[in-house]
XYZ file of C-alpha atoms in Angstrom:
526
model
C 75.509 -21.191 -48.962
C 72.242 -19.303 -48.430
C 72.158 -16.963 -45.482
C 69.534 -15.518 -43.186
C 68.058 -12.120 -44.014
C 70.396 -9.255 -43.231
C 70.045 -7.421 -39.916
C 70.805 -3.719 -40.387
C 72.651 -1.864 -37.632
C 69.788 0.554 -36.981
C 66.173 0.124 -37.997
C 62.641 1.053 -37.012
C 62.590 -1.618 -34.342
C 64.857 0.575 -32.205
C 63.497 3.958 -33.273
C 59.959 3.105 -32.188
C 58.331 3.946 -35.542
C 54.540 3.841 -35.865
C 54.348 0.289 -37.294
C 56.530 -0.938 -34.429
C 54.219 0.718 -31.908
C 51.266 -1.018 -33.534
C 53.053 -4.343 -33.221
C 53.653 -3.751 -29.512
C 49.925 -3.153 -29.055
C 49.181 -6.321 -31.005
C 51.662 -8.223 -28.879
C 49.953 -7.049 -25.686
C 46.463 -7.892 -26.924
C 47.438 -11.361 -28.140
C 49.506 -11.938 -25.009
C 46.556 -11.124 -22.732
C 44.228 -13.405 -24.679
C 46.765 -16.237 -24.844
C 47.652 -15.995 -21.150
C 43.988 -16.206 -20.146
C 43.218 -19.128 -22.466
C 46.398 -21.076 -21.697
C 45.857 -20.568 -17.970
C 42.293 -21.846 -18.323
C 43.417 -24.990 -20.181
C 46.334 -25.808 -17.893
C 44.248 -25.021 -14.798
C 41.640 -27.482 -16.065
C 44.398 -30.109 -16.117
C 45.459 -28.962 -12.627
C 42.006 -29.296 -11.104
C 40.940 -32.524 -12.822
C 44.125 -34.510 -12.213
C 43.788 -36.451 -8.941
C 46.187 -35.759 -6.094
C 49.677 -37.198 -6.663
C 48.683 -38.472 -10.123
C 51.565 -36.820 -11.965
C 55.166 -38.045 -12.353
C 57.109 -37.724 -9.091
C 54.595 -35.128 -7.937
C 54.655 -35.965 -4.202
C 58.404 -35.252 -4.100
C 57.868 -31.898 -5.824
C 54.877 -31.013 -3.628
C 56.992 -31.581 -0.527
C 59.880 -29.616 -2.036
C 57.627 -26.666 -2.918
C 56.030 -26.547 0.527
C 59.406 -26.778 2.253
C 60.946 -24.015 0.126
C 57.967 -21.802 0.962
C 58.933 -22.359 4.605
C 62.572 -21.412 4.057
C 63.983 -24.940 3.759
C 65.889 -24.855 0.476
C 67.496 -28.298 0.770
C 67.334 -30.069 4.142
C 69.673 -32.722 5.618
C 70.556 -35.554 3.239
C 69.781 -39.241 3.807
C 69.990 -42.314 1.537
C 66.304 -41.783 0.667
C 66.395 -38.040 0.017
C 66.514 -34.747 1.881
C 64.606 -34.348 5.141
C 62.288 -31.349 5.434
C 59.376 -30.365 7.662
C 55.965 -29.715 6.091
C 52.269 -29.962 7.086
C 50.954 -33.511 7.246
C 48.542 -32.968 4.343
C 51.579 -32.220 2.172
C 53.555 -35.206 3.440
C 50.533 -37.490 3.020
C 50.693 -37.157 -0.772
C 53.308 -39.911 -0.713
C 50.435 -42.189 0.379
C 48.013 -40.967 -2.301
C 49.663 -42.563 -5.335
C 47.297 -45.530 -5.497
C 46.473 -44.847 -9.162
C 50.129 -45.022 -10.234
C 50.928 -47.936 -12.556
C 47.485 -49.474 -11.969
C 45.440 -48.182 -14.876
C 42.277 -50.053 -13.877
C 42.123 -48.342 -10.459
C 40.094 -45.131 -10.346
C 40.981 -42.025 -8.352
C 38.322 -42.990 -5.810
C 41.130 -44.950 -4.107
C 42.854 -41.764 -2.883
C 42.606 -41.538 0.919
C 42.374 -38.361 2.956
C 45.045 -37.378 5.460
C 44.396 -38.781 8.942
C 44.443 -36.507 11.971
C 45.212 -32.796 11.902
C 46.331 -31.869 8.346
C 48.276 -28.835 9.629
C 50.601 -30.759 11.966
C 54.227 -30.313 10.913
C 55.997 -33.605 10.208
C 59.406 -34.668 8.927
C 59.435 -36.192 5.453
C 62.060 -36.936 2.803
C 61.950 -35.685 -0.764
C 64.040 -36.851 -3.716
C 63.670 -33.339 -5.196
C 65.532 -31.737 -2.295
C 68.578 -30.748 -4.360
C 66.624 -29.125 -7.199
C 67.010 -25.422 -7.951
C 64.462 -23.628 -5.706
C 63.294 -21.010 -8.243
C 60.277 -22.934 -9.526
C 59.278 -23.969 -6.017
C 59.405 -20.379 -4.751
C 56.878 -19.458 -7.433
C 54.409 -22.266 -6.764
C 54.880 -23.270 -3.118
C 53.440 -20.255 -1.287
C 49.740 -21.335 -1.417
C 50.648 -24.102 1.048
C 51.128 -21.298 3.597
C 47.598 -20.035 3.004
C 45.515 -23.233 2.961
C 45.323 -25.979 5.573
C 44.234 -28.927 3.438
C 44.493 -30.337 -0.090
C 43.088 -27.043 -1.405
C 46.630 -25.773 -0.972
C 47.960 -28.445 -3.330
C 45.446 -27.589 -6.037
C 46.238 -23.880 -5.551
C 49.934 -24.688 -6.014
C 49.060 -26.455 -9.272
C 47.083 -23.443 -10.472
C 50.075 -21.228 -9.704
C 52.234 -23.536 -11.807
C 49.643 -23.316 -14.590
C 49.632 -19.505 -14.359
C 53.420 -19.198 -14.524
C 53.861 -21.705 -17.363
C 51.003 -20.127 -19.319
C 52.737 -16.760 -19.029
C 55.669 -18.096 -21.038
C 53.429 -19.852 -23.558
C 51.605 -16.556 -24.058
C 54.855 -14.626 -24.514
C 56.004 -17.055 -27.204
C 52.676 -17.034 -29.041
C 52.275 -13.253 -28.861
C 55.753 -12.765 -30.321
C 54.873 -15.044 -33.221
C 51.785 -12.874 -33.740
C 54.118 -9.959 -34.607
C 55.839 -11.912 -37.397
C 55.192 -11.148 -41.052
C 54.603 -14.807 -41.972
C 52.763 -16.539 -39.145
C 50.876 -19.516 -40.541
C 53.448 -22.304 -40.204
C 55.101 -20.833 -37.082
C 51.689 -20.959 -35.361
C 51.322 -24.625 -36.376
C 54.828 -25.341 -35.084
C 54.013 -23.612 -31.790
C 50.794 -25.587 -31.317
C 52.627 -28.820 -32.134
C 55.425 -28.051 -29.670
C 52.818 -27.405 -26.951
C 51.948 -31.096 -26.751
C 49.174 -32.414 -24.490
C 51.875 -33.621 -22.080
C 53.362 -30.106 -21.964
C 50.008 -28.643 -20.905
C 49.478 -31.497 -18.438
C 52.889 -30.893 -16.844
C 52.211 -27.158 -16.677
C 49.154 -27.930 -14.542
C 50.994 -30.164 -12.088
C 53.715 -29.514 -9.533
C 56.782 -30.440 -11.556
C 59.546 -28.127 -12.861
C 59.388 -29.851 -16.250
C 56.432 -27.656 -17.175
C 58.289 -24.420 -16.483
C 61.427 -25.735 -18.176
C 59.768 -26.380 -21.542
C 57.429 -23.349 -21.575
C 60.158 -20.889 -20.548
C 62.411 -22.448 -23.173
C 59.723 -21.866 -25.791
C 59.604 -18.165 -24.910
C 63.395 -17.878 -25.088
C 63.572 -19.749 -28.407
C 60.886 -17.602 -30.034
C 62.703 -14.512 -28.793
C 65.922 -15.742 -30.400
C 64.196 -16.624 -33.661
C 62.421 -13.264 -33.795
C 65.833 -11.599 -33.724
C 67.803 -13.897 -36.031
C 65.204 -14.517 -38.757
C 64.072 -10.859 -38.998
C 60.442 -11.967 -39.124
C 59.179 -9.083 -36.992
C 59.287 -5.303 -37.196
C 58.591 -5.043 -33.466
C 61.107 -3.113 -31.326
C 64.197 -5.147 -30.572
C 63.636 -4.892 -26.819
C 60.543 -7.078 -27.132
C 62.215 -10.331 -28.268
C 65.284 -9.519 -26.157
C 63.057 -9.320 -23.076
C 61.516 -12.691 -23.932
C 65.000 -14.140 -24.302
C 66.178 -12.782 -20.946
C 63.149 -13.777 -18.883
C 62.554 -17.085 -20.647
C 66.240 -17.981 -20.712
C 66.906 -17.210 -17.055
C 63.842 -19.089 -15.827
C 64.471 -22.032 -18.149
C 68.110 -22.352 -17.078
C 67.140 -22.434 -13.395
C 64.654 -25.304 -13.466
C 66.404 -28.657 -13.924
C 69.949 -29.990 -14.156
C 70.071 -30.195 -17.954
C 68.272 -26.902 -18.558
C 71.451 -24.808 -19.136
C 72.458 -27.293 -21.851
C 69.158 -26.887 -23.684
C 69.457 -23.097 -23.498
C 73.025 -23.217 -24.828
C 71.873 -25.364 -27.751
C 69.072 -22.906 -28.526
C 71.469 -19.965 -28.562
C 73.978 -21.874 -30.714
C 71.295 -22.822 -33.252
C 70.076 -19.237 -33.510
C 73.597 -17.871 -33.970
C 74.372 -20.323 -36.763
C 71.481 -18.831 -38.701
C 73.274 -15.469 -38.854
C 76.174 -14.713 -41.220
C 79.265 -13.407 -39.407
C 78.756 -9.836 -40.602
C 75.195 -9.655 -39.285
C 76.174 -11.332 -36.045
C 78.866 -8.736 -35.411
C 76.425 -5.914 -36.192
C 73.964 -7.393 -33.721
C 76.595 -7.775 -30.995
C 77.490 -4.061 -31.257
C 74.061 -3.023 -30.025
C 73.912 -1.977 -26.392
C 70.579 -3.736 -25.817
C 72.030 -7.005 -27.110
C 75.087 -6.640 -24.895
C 72.882 -6.085 -21.840
C 70.848 -9.156 -22.798
C 73.991 -11.280 -23.048
C 75.103 -10.175 -19.589
C 71.711 -10.862 -18.004
C 71.350 -14.313 -19.586
C 74.942 -15.133 -18.621
C 74.305 -14.105 -15.016
C 71.125 -16.172 -14.873
C 72.891 -19.188 -16.329
C 75.821 -18.695 -13.947
C 73.380 -18.771 -11.046
C 71.990 -22.057 -12.364
C 75.500 -23.469 -12.736
C 76.424 -22.355 -9.214
C 73.408 -24.184 -7.797
C 74.207 -27.304 -9.819
C 77.807 -27.377 -8.658
C 77.016 -26.462 -5.084
C 74.215 -28.979 -4.620
C 75.451 -31.661 -7.041
C 71.808 -31.994 -8.067
C 72.673 -33.145 -11.577
C 74.206 -36.279 -10.069
C 71.389 -36.518 -7.501
C 73.992 -37.413 -4.883
C 71.849 -37.256 -1.763
C 74.305 -39.657 -0.117
C 77.606 -40.702 -1.724
C 77.656 -43.852 0.442
C 74.206 -45.013 -0.622
C 73.890 -48.289 -2.600
C 73.436 -48.092 -6.408
C 69.910 -47.039 -7.441
C 67.501 -49.826 -8.492
C 67.335 -48.879 -12.166
C 67.991 -51.099 -15.203
C 71.550 -51.442 -16.548
C 73.329 -49.978 -13.510
C 77.026 -50.798 -13.946
C 76.822 -51.338 -17.703
C 79.165 -49.665 -20.171
C 78.175 -46.271 -21.641
C 77.553 -47.801 -25.068
C 74.749 -49.855 -23.520
C 72.991 -46.710 -22.317
C 73.318 -45.138 -25.769
C 71.990 -48.261 -27.501
C 69.012 -48.632 -25.155
C 67.855 -45.038 -25.594
C 68.243 -45.163 -29.384
C 66.231 -48.388 -29.472
C 63.458 -46.707 -27.469
C 63.384 -43.484 -29.509
C 59.736 -43.750 -30.519
C 58.723 -44.984 -27.082
C 60.084 -41.747 -25.629
C 58.506 -39.760 -28.475
C 55.102 -41.093 -27.437
C 55.798 -39.978 -23.864
C 56.426 -36.428 -25.093
C 53.022 -36.368 -26.777
C 50.459 -38.212 -24.707
C 51.560 -40.268 -21.692
C 49.975 -38.874 -18.539
C 49.919 -39.813 -14.875
C 53.016 -41.779 -13.896
C 53.494 -42.697 -17.583
C 50.601 -45.119 -17.063
C 47.796 -43.186 -18.779
C 48.225 -43.032 -22.556
C 46.137 -40.694 -24.667
C 43.559 -42.249 -27.028
C 45.038 -43.849 -30.142
C 43.892 -41.019 -32.435
C 46.270 -38.619 -30.659
C 49.231 -40.792 -31.673
C 48.077 -40.564 -35.278
C 47.372 -36.827 -35.436
C 50.400 -35.461 -33.588
C 53.108 -37.465 -35.402
C 51.404 -36.635 -38.721
C 51.765 -32.886 -38.103
C 55.321 -33.340 -36.827
C 56.135 -35.351 -39.952
C 54.663 -32.637 -42.164
C 56.917 -30.008 -40.583
C 60.023 -32.204 -40.777
C 59.284 -33.144 -44.375
C 58.811 -29.490 -45.279
C 62.172 -28.658 -43.723
C 63.939 -31.422 -45.642
C 62.393 -30.458 -48.977
C 62.255 -26.644 -48.852
C 65.156 -25.419 -46.732
C 68.587 -24.674 -48.177
C 72.036 -23.652 -46.986
C 72.653 -22.888 -43.338
C 68.939 -23.137 -42.590
C 68.864 -26.749 -43.728
C 72.038 -27.459 -41.754
C 70.485 -26.089 -38.561
C 67.295 -28.080 -39.100
C 69.177 -31.337 -39.709
C 71.451 -30.805 -36.711
C 68.470 -30.194 -34.435
C 66.712 -33.305 -35.760
C 69.834 -35.318 -34.999
C 70.130 -33.703 -31.565
C 66.619 -34.767 -30.550
C 67.576 -38.378 -31.296
C 71.215 -38.584 -30.231
C 71.727 -36.087 -27.375
C 69.428 -37.965 -24.931
C 71.210 -41.207 -25.847
C 74.643 -39.684 -25.238
C 73.565 -38.185 -21.919
C 72.138 -41.505 -20.782
C 75.374 -43.181 -21.873
C 77.305 -40.908 -19.508
C 74.933 -41.702 -16.653
C 74.145 -45.404 -17.123
C 77.153 -46.915 -15.320
C 76.470 -45.184 -12.009
C 72.738 -44.522 -12.268
C 71.162 -46.911 -14.766
C 68.496 -46.059 -17.357
C 66.453 -43.164 -15.973
C 65.482 -41.232 -19.113
C 61.876 -40.237 -19.766
C 60.379 -38.578 -22.800
C 59.472 -35.413 -20.893
C 63.171 -34.730 -20.328
C 63.541 -34.170 -24.090
C 60.605 -31.757 -24.393
C 62.720 -28.536 -24.363
C 64.896 -29.865 -27.185
C 61.812 -31.086 -29.065
C 60.231 -27.623 -28.760
C 63.466 -26.019 -29.983
C 63.395 -28.231 -33.079
C 59.772 -27.551 -34.006
C 59.813 -23.809 -33.311
C 63.006 -23.377 -35.326
C 61.631 -25.327 -38.277
C 58.397 -23.344 -38.104
C 60.345 -20.079 -38.255
C 62.542 -21.247 -41.117
C 59.540 -22.442 -43.145
C 57.525 -19.281 -42.458
C 58.012 -17.612 -45.846
C 57.445 -20.868 -47.718
C 54.048 -21.261 -46.094
C 53.040 -17.783 -47.229
C 53.807 -18.715 -50.848
C 50.923 -21.177 -50.950
C 47.810 -20.010 -52.780
C 45.671 -18.198 -50.210
C 42.653 -20.527 -50.238
C 44.934 -23.577 -49.999
C 46.832 -22.036 -47.116
C 43.619 -21.202 -45.270
C 42.252 -24.724 -45.630
C 45.551 -26.276 -44.590
C 45.875 -24.120 -41.475
C 42.255 -24.595 -40.412
C 42.499 -28.376 -40.839
C 45.764 -28.621 -38.905
C 44.598 -26.389 -36.054
C 41.307 -28.268 -35.789
C 43.139 -31.614 -35.776
C 45.564 -30.502 -33.068
C 42.730 -29.042 -30.994
C 40.752 -32.272 -31.319
C 43.816 -34.237 -30.180
C 44.242 -31.920 -27.182
C 40.616 -32.453 -26.177
C 40.872 -36.222 -26.665
C 43.926 -36.279 -24.415
C 42.136 -34.263 -21.756
C 38.979 -36.389 -21.672
C 41.020 -39.574 -22.038
C 42.781 -38.823 -18.759
C 39.449 -37.933 -17.137
C 37.992 -41.225 -18.311
C 40.903 -43.229 -16.945
C 40.573 -41.694 -13.475
C 36.761 -41.766 -13.368
C 36.023 -45.342 -14.544
C 39.501 -46.858 -15.015
C 41.151 -47.974 -18.230
C 39.002 -51.085 -18.553
C 37.586 -50.554 -22.025
C 34.302 -49.277 -20.619
C 31.933 -46.897 -22.368
C 32.916 -43.255 -22.711
C 29.391 -42.391 -21.632
C 29.971 -44.153 -18.317
C 32.405 -41.441 -17.250
C 29.410 -39.064 -17.209
C 26.595 -41.338 -16.094
C 28.373 -43.747 -13.714
C 31.745 -42.316 -12.654
C 33.424 -43.873 -9.632
C 35.319 -40.598 -9.191
C 34.757 -37.084 -10.500
C 36.695 -33.817 -10.062
C 35.169 -30.975 -8.022
C 32.016 -29.659 -9.689
C 31.249 -32.863 -11.561
C 32.329 -34.381 -14.846
C 29.949 -32.449 -17.115
C 31.283 -29.090 -15.939
C 34.870 -30.013 -16.766
C 33.966 -31.470 -20.140
C 32.266 -28.186 -21.038
C 35.276 -26.224 -19.773
C 37.553 -28.381 -21.931
C 35.462 -27.767 -25.057
C 35.216 -24.008 -24.465
C 38.853 -23.372 -23.562
C 40.440 -25.563 -26.240
C 37.917 -24.234 -28.787
C 38.832 -20.647 -27.872
C 42.517 -21.485 -28.246
C 41.923 -22.919 -31.727
C 39.908 -19.906 -32.861
C 42.530 -17.491 -31.535
C 45.355 -19.435 -33.140
C 43.540 -19.508 -36.478
C 42.945 -15.750 -36.398
C 46.626 -15.081 -35.764
C 47.800 -17.590 -38.362
C 45.489 -16.409 -41.141
C 45.755 -12.653 -40.673
C 47.563 -11.073 -43.607
C 50.479 -8.692 -42.822
C 49.839 -5.010 -43.411
C 51.837 -2.987 -45.901
C 53.447 -1.090 -43.013
C 54.719 -4.359 -41.579
C 56.125 -5.485 -44.897
C 57.854 -2.178 -45.569
C 59.308 -1.868 -42.082
C 60.584 -5.430 -42.000
C 62.384 -5.273 -45.341
């Protein structure tokens, strides 16, 4: 069975040789660029999405504002946990008029009556969630006295999530063979991922932090980079700890990522890696972070969402059915959930334009086909197992839950596992992509990046169109000339921002993907 490249006990990554220092500088430059561009794109989503027009966002807005005020949970009731927040925060529960009514524009959103700063009691179904994400994004509600605070909270979420996207991308920029890994990264960062990053929902942090942790793991186990070992280890620690402390299933996704990376290493190389002090420190830190997540889960019972053990069964389909029913339902809806991971916005009521559902699956299929045809040995085994996991793990989890809780799964819940699959395949195919004739490789990468960028822009303006004129089949031009609703600054401004930011991201990605490795990099990494 073929094995991953050998990891020597001591190499230039730990000695800080000149090529490694150059890679650190490259990492910092790419990181800065990527953080700025990703923040701009996700902030555009944050500022153009109407209030409460994201999945379960009112519950998370209330949770974030309450955590910022020192209320980590609040008393439990059959409808959620009771907390005290300003009325403009609580009023978001009454601003969901666009949800599930695709023909209604965002002009329906009403402003909070009375004094927006008055503290009121309100329940939130997110009361038991781990508070880490909410600590990061909730503090602007202490600074602003109206809905500006909510948009500022969204921008904070965009900033934090973009940090992890930038870490992952900048690490890939230090790899010897970057073309296909860059494509895999861009494909994993689906339009829904960027949308979630710009809303108040821990899903965004979960998937982006997981991407940083996964790229850190792959940088170590595939030996693609000559950068100092502390760089990917740092990404693994920070990304892993933040990812594990977002949602109930997050520690499971992190465990699967670590297991997949370890399988790539032969036993001898794994033992050599484990003898390094820096690796041992990393293991301890990740373990402590995951233990903290587990302690919160067990202490709050948030995974079961048991706000009241005496409450009646939730009103979801198939409550009381046998586990096999839950498994069968989720398997039957596999591609329905796949579409949700790519381009279903709002409360899963705002699909991206049809072209997005052609472009994105085509690129995904290309990566999966490449893995099936080109990979061998343990690398093929890992790829196949991850493909199976994306399909079967959600079904098995829903099977465990269906009897007491019904069918609750959504595609966004699978995004961390989906990102793990694509990033791993991109890393494993990296050297194969570099074997293509240079002009062919350049054309392929440029076409794929342009297609993915076009799909991102279509998704962005598709959501704008839905909220400005409604999903009534009206003219695209009407969203500019006759909008019933427009984000602050007007529609034209945000269309220009979308073109500039997504265009900059595509140009930057192409430069990283097409840059040839230097001789120093090749020598150091051998």
